[in-house]
GROMACS .gro file of C-alpha atoms in nm:
model
  204
    1MET     CA    1  -4.700  -5.872   3.428
    2ASN     CA    2  -4.560  -5.918   3.095
    3ARG     CA    3  -4.238  -5.795   3.062
    4PRO     CA    4  -4.078  -5.757   2.720
    5LYS     CA    5  -3.806  -5.997   2.610
    6ARG     CA    6  -3.431  -5.931   2.646
    7ASN     CA    7  -3.405  -5.938   2.262
    8GLU     CA    8  -3.685  -5.666   2.224
    9HIS     CA    9  -3.485  -5.432   2.475
   10ASN     CA   10  -3.171  -5.490   2.254
   11ARG     CA   11  -3.368  -5.405   1.949
   12GLU     CA   12  -3.519  -5.112   2.059
   13LYS     CA   13  -3.213  -4.987   2.193
   14ILE     CA   14  -3.045  -5.006   1.854
   15LEU     CA   15  -3.328  -4.805   1.695
   16GLU     CA   16  -3.300  -4.534   1.955
   17VAL     CA   17  -2.943  -4.499   1.899
   18GLY     CA   18  -3.001  -4.514   1.520
   19GLU     CA   19  -3.266  -4.202   1.560
   20GLU     CA   20  -2.998  -4.030   1.772
   21LEU     CA   21  -2.727  -4.069   1.501
   22PHE     CA   22  -2.923  -4.028   1.179
   23SER     CA   23  -3.065  -3.714   1.350
   24ARG     CA   24  -2.720  -3.584   1.428
   25GLN     CA   25  -2.527  -3.701   1.162
   26GLY     CA   26  -2.744  -3.790   0.877
   27TYR     CA   27  -2.796  -4.149   0.717
   28HIS     CA   28  -2.476  -4.129   0.475
   29GLY     CA   29  -2.279  -3.985   0.774
   30THR     CA   30  -2.341  -4.243   0.998
   31GLY     CA   31  -2.151  -4.575   0.947
   32LEU     CA   32  -2.277  -4.935   1.053
   33LYS     CA   33  -1.973  -4.957   1.271
   34GLU     CA   34  -2.073  -4.645   1.455
   35ILE     CA   35  -2.404  -4.774   1.510
   36LEU     CA   36  -2.280  -5.137   1.656
   37ASP     CA   37  -1.994  -4.966   1.857
   38ALA     CA   38  -2.259  -4.727   2.002
   39CYS     CA   39  -2.516  -5.019   2.085
   40GLN     CA   40  -2.227  -5.255   2.207
   41VAL     CA   41  -2.377  -5.525   1.996
   42PRO     CA   42  -2.185  -5.739   1.725
   43LYS     CA   43  -2.289  -5.739   1.370
   44GLY     CA   44  -2.432  -6.051   1.375
   45SER     CA   45  -2.711  -5.943   1.620
   46PHE     CA   46  -2.790  -5.640   1.423
   47TYR     CA   47  -2.852  -5.855   1.111
   48ASN     CA   48  -3.084  -6.072   1.351
   49TYR     CA   49  -3.310  -5.783   1.360
   50PHE     CA   50  -3.246  -5.605   1.065
   51GLU     CA   51  -3.172  -5.728   0.712
   52SER     CA   52  -2.982  -5.409   0.596
   53LYS     CA   53  -2.880  -5.072   0.679
   54GLU     CA   54  -3.144  -4.947   0.452
   55GLN     CA   55  -3.424  -5.170   0.632
   56PHE     CA   56  -3.281  -5.049   0.979
   57ALA     CA   57  -3.325  -4.685   0.845
   58VAL     CA   58  -3.676  -4.746   0.743
   59GLU     CA   59  -3.772  -4.916   1.098
   60VAL     CA   60  -3.568  -4.589   1.246
   61LEU     CA   61  -3.849  -4.362   1.070
   62GLU     CA   62  -4.122  -4.573   1.220
   63TYR     CA   63  -3.966  -4.558   1.587
   64HIS     CA   64  -3.943  -4.219   1.537
   65HIS     CA   65  -4.270  -4.142   1.415
   66GLN     CA   66  -4.388  -4.342   1.754
   67GLN     CA   67  -4.185  -4.153   1.988
   68GLU     CA   68  -4.263  -3.809   1.872
   69ASN     CA   69  -4.630  -3.887   1.855
   70ALA     CA   70  -4.618  -3.989   2.220
   71LYS     CA   71  -4.413  -3.675   2.327
   72TRP     CA   72  -4.649  -3.468   2.159
   73SER     CA   73  -4.992  -3.622   2.284
   74SER     CA   74  -4.818  -3.643   2.650
   75ARG     CA   75  -4.751  -3.229   2.625
   76ILE     CA   76  -5.079  -3.146   2.510
   77GLU     CA   77  -5.250  -3.368   2.754
   78SER     CA   78  -5.056  -3.196   3.063
   79MET     CA   79  -5.109  -2.850   2.967
   80PRO     CA   80  -5.374  -2.599   3.066
   81GLY     CA   81  -5.580  -2.394   2.813
   82ASN     CA   82  -5.777  -2.462   2.485
   83LEU     CA   83  -5.625  -2.671   2.196
   84MET     CA   84  -5.495  -2.359   2.033
   85GLU     CA   85  -5.302  -2.253   2.327
   86LYS     CA   86  -5.185  -2.592   2.416
   87PHE     CA   87  -5.063  -2.647   2.040
   88HIS     CA   88  -4.873  -2.293   2.035
   89GLU     CA   89  -4.732  -2.364   2.381
   90SER     CA   90  -4.619  -2.683   2.267
   91ILE     CA   91  -4.422  -2.569   1.969
   92GLU     CA   92  -4.270  -2.269   2.179
   93LEU     CA   93  -4.119  -2.563   2.402
   94PHE     CA   94  -3.979  -2.732   2.093
   95ILE     CA   95  -3.830  -2.439   1.976
   96ALA     CA   96  -3.674  -2.353   2.330
   97GLU     CA   97  -3.514  -2.695   2.330
   98TYR     CA   98  -3.397  -2.655   1.996
   99GLU     CA   99  -3.206  -2.326   2.108
  100GLN     CA  100  -3.068  -2.495   2.381
  101ASP     CA  101  -2.926  -2.811   2.205
  102PRO     CA  102  -2.864  -2.666   1.836
  103GLU     CA  103  -2.751  -3.003   1.749
  104THR     CA  104  -3.091  -3.167   1.786
  105CYS     CA  105  -3.252  -2.889   1.555
  106GLY     CA  106  -3.445  -3.054   1.274
  107CYS     CA  107  -3.675  -3.328   1.186
  108LEU     CA  108  -3.538  -3.681   1.116
  109LEU     CA  109  -3.833  -3.732   0.860
  110THR     CA  110  -3.732  -3.382   0.682
  111ASN     CA  111  -3.362  -3.480   0.693
  112MET     CA  112  -3.387  -3.799   0.548
  113MET     CA  113  -3.655  -3.681   0.281
  114GLY     CA  114  -3.366  -3.445   0.169
  115GLU     CA  115  -3.101  -3.673   0.183
  116ILE     CA  116  -3.209  -4.009   0.076
  117GLY     CA  117  -3.602  -3.944  -0.013
  118ASN     CA  118  -3.492  -4.049  -0.372
  119ALA     CA  119  -3.248  -4.302  -0.271
  120SER     CA  120  -3.487  -4.626  -0.380
  121ASP     CA  121  -3.866  -4.706  -0.371
  122SER     CA  122  -3.838  -4.819  -0.052
  123PHE     CA  123  -3.725  -4.520   0.139
  124ARG     CA  124  -3.954  -4.309  -0.104
  125MET     CA  125  -4.260  -4.484  -0.017
  126THR     CA  126  -4.172  -4.485   0.352
  127ILE     CA  127  -4.093  -4.129   0.354
  128ARG     CA  128  -4.405  -4.032   0.179
  129ASN     CA  129  -4.623  -4.248   0.390
  130SER     CA  130  -4.453  -4.106   0.706
  131CYS     CA  131  -4.547  -3.744   0.605
  132THR     CA  132  -4.904  -3.844   0.534
  133ARG     CA  133  -4.931  -4.007   0.883
  134VAL     CA  134  -4.788  -3.681   1.059
  135ILE     CA  135  -5.038  -3.453   0.871
  136ASP     CA  136  -5.302  -3.714   0.948
  137CYS     CA  137  -5.225  -3.668   1.316
  138ILE     CA  138  -5.201  -3.296   1.277
  139GLU     CA  139  -5.561  -3.284   1.105
  140GLU     CA  140  -5.716  -3.486   1.390
  141ASP     CA  141  -5.581  -3.217   1.625
  142TYR     CA  142  -5.705  -2.953   1.426
  143LEU     CA  143  -6.033  -3.085   1.380
  144SER     CA  144  -6.093  -3.132   1.746
  145ALA     CA  145  -5.977  -2.757   1.795
  146GLN     CA  146  -6.204  -2.651   1.548
  147ALA     CA  147  -6.492  -2.836   1.712
  148GLU     CA  148  -6.433  -2.652   2.061
  149GLY     CA  149  -6.403  -2.343   1.877
  150SER     CA  150  -6.044  -2.242   1.944
  151MET     CA  151  -5.929  -2.250   1.560
  152ARG     CA  152  -6.064  -2.086   1.250
  153ASN     CA  153  -6.325  -2.336   1.078
  154ASP     CA  154  -6.371  -2.157   0.745
  155VAL     CA  155  -6.059  -2.350   0.613
  156PRO     CA  156  -6.074  -2.711   0.616
  157ALA     CA  157  -5.840  -2.869   0.901
  158ARG     CA  158  -5.647  -3.083   0.662
  159GLN     CA  159  -5.559  -2.775   0.453
  160LEU     CA  160  -5.424  -2.604   0.767
  161ALA     CA  161  -5.247  -2.916   0.871
  162GLN     CA  162  -5.087  -2.944   0.529
  163LEU     CA  163  -5.000  -2.555   0.585
  164PHE     CA  164  -4.817  -2.615   0.926
  165TRP     CA  165  -4.632  -2.918   0.790
  166ASP     CA  166  -4.485  -2.712   0.485
  167THR     CA  167  -4.406  -2.387   0.650
  168TRP     CA  168  -4.254  -2.589   0.968
  169GLN     CA  169  -4.030  -2.798   0.744
  170GLY     CA  170  -3.901  -2.501   0.570
  171ALA     CA  171  -3.822  -2.329   0.884
  172LEU     CA  172  -3.618  -2.587   1.013
  173LEU     CA  173  -3.412  -2.566   0.705
  174ARG     CA  174  -3.381  -2.196   0.744
  175THR     CA  175  -3.278  -2.270   1.095
  176LYS     CA  176  -2.986  -2.501   1.022
  177VAL     CA  177  -2.865  -2.236   0.753
  178GLU     CA  178  -2.881  -1.936   0.973
  179ALA     CA  179  -2.803  -2.092   1.295
  180SER     CA  180  -3.090  -1.915   1.458
  181VAL     CA  181  -3.442  -2.036   1.604
  182ALA     CA  182  -3.603  -1.716   1.448
  183PRO     CA  183  -3.760  -1.871   1.135
  184LEU     CA  184  -3.924  -2.122   1.381
  185ARG     CA  185  -4.062  -1.837   1.615
  186GLU     CA  186  -4.162  -1.660   1.309
  187VAL     CA  187  -4.335  -1.957   1.175
  188SER     CA  188  -4.511  -2.030   1.530
  189GLN     CA  189  -4.619  -1.678   1.574
  190THR     CA  190  -4.741  -1.623   1.232
  191LEU     CA  191  -4.951  -1.947   1.219
  192ASN     CA  192  -5.088  -1.899   1.600
  193ILE     CA  193  -5.218  -1.549   1.432
  194LEU     CA  194  -5.366  -1.694   1.101
  195PHE     CA  195  -5.519  -2.009   1.271
  196GLN     CA  196  -5.732  -1.788   1.528
  197PRO     CA  197  -6.125  -1.809   1.479
  198VAL     CA  198  -6.219  -1.562   1.223
  199ALA     CA  199  -6.441  -1.373   1.456
  200ALA     CA  200  -6.187  -1.356   1.711
  201THR     CA  201  -5.934  -1.192   1.427
  202GLU     CA  202  -6.177  -0.956   1.314
  203SER     CA  203  -6.255  -0.794   1.633
  204LYS     CA  204  -5.912  -0.715   1.678
   0.00000   0.00000   0.00000
């Protein structure tokens, strides 16, 4: 059995810590020393893996995307019901997690977008590509839901995916300002109604 090398474990640990600190404190609110202390690694080891704090943040975003995508896929696969029911239940679980631990509320990608989206071409390109990849994943799920008949198909899946992404990000910002998950619940419930198959909506 092939096992990850020790340095691969160290690198992933630094990325994991970076994801947590950036999510809670933001990019500018997190110093390199704080990252090193939390990881218990010397500065030299950090720079063996990452050229700069900026490059580290870029790789943290990539790590975050992989982790969240795996978490979402695992939840969807383990739930009963059709895809639309699974999507709605998964979103409700995320909301419940945010409610239990308000400090985790938010999306690292959204936070970074607002904080450093225009800081450099590298950040802007990374964040733009990350957003596109997330929407691509949502669109793929929505295409499957449309194919099985649990989601309306009179609107392109891409358009629905973009609508979800944009409204969800806006709700996350409101949730932070209002210190309440009510905006998230409103979006979840409203989109669940809007995304139902047209025939099912008309029969109600």
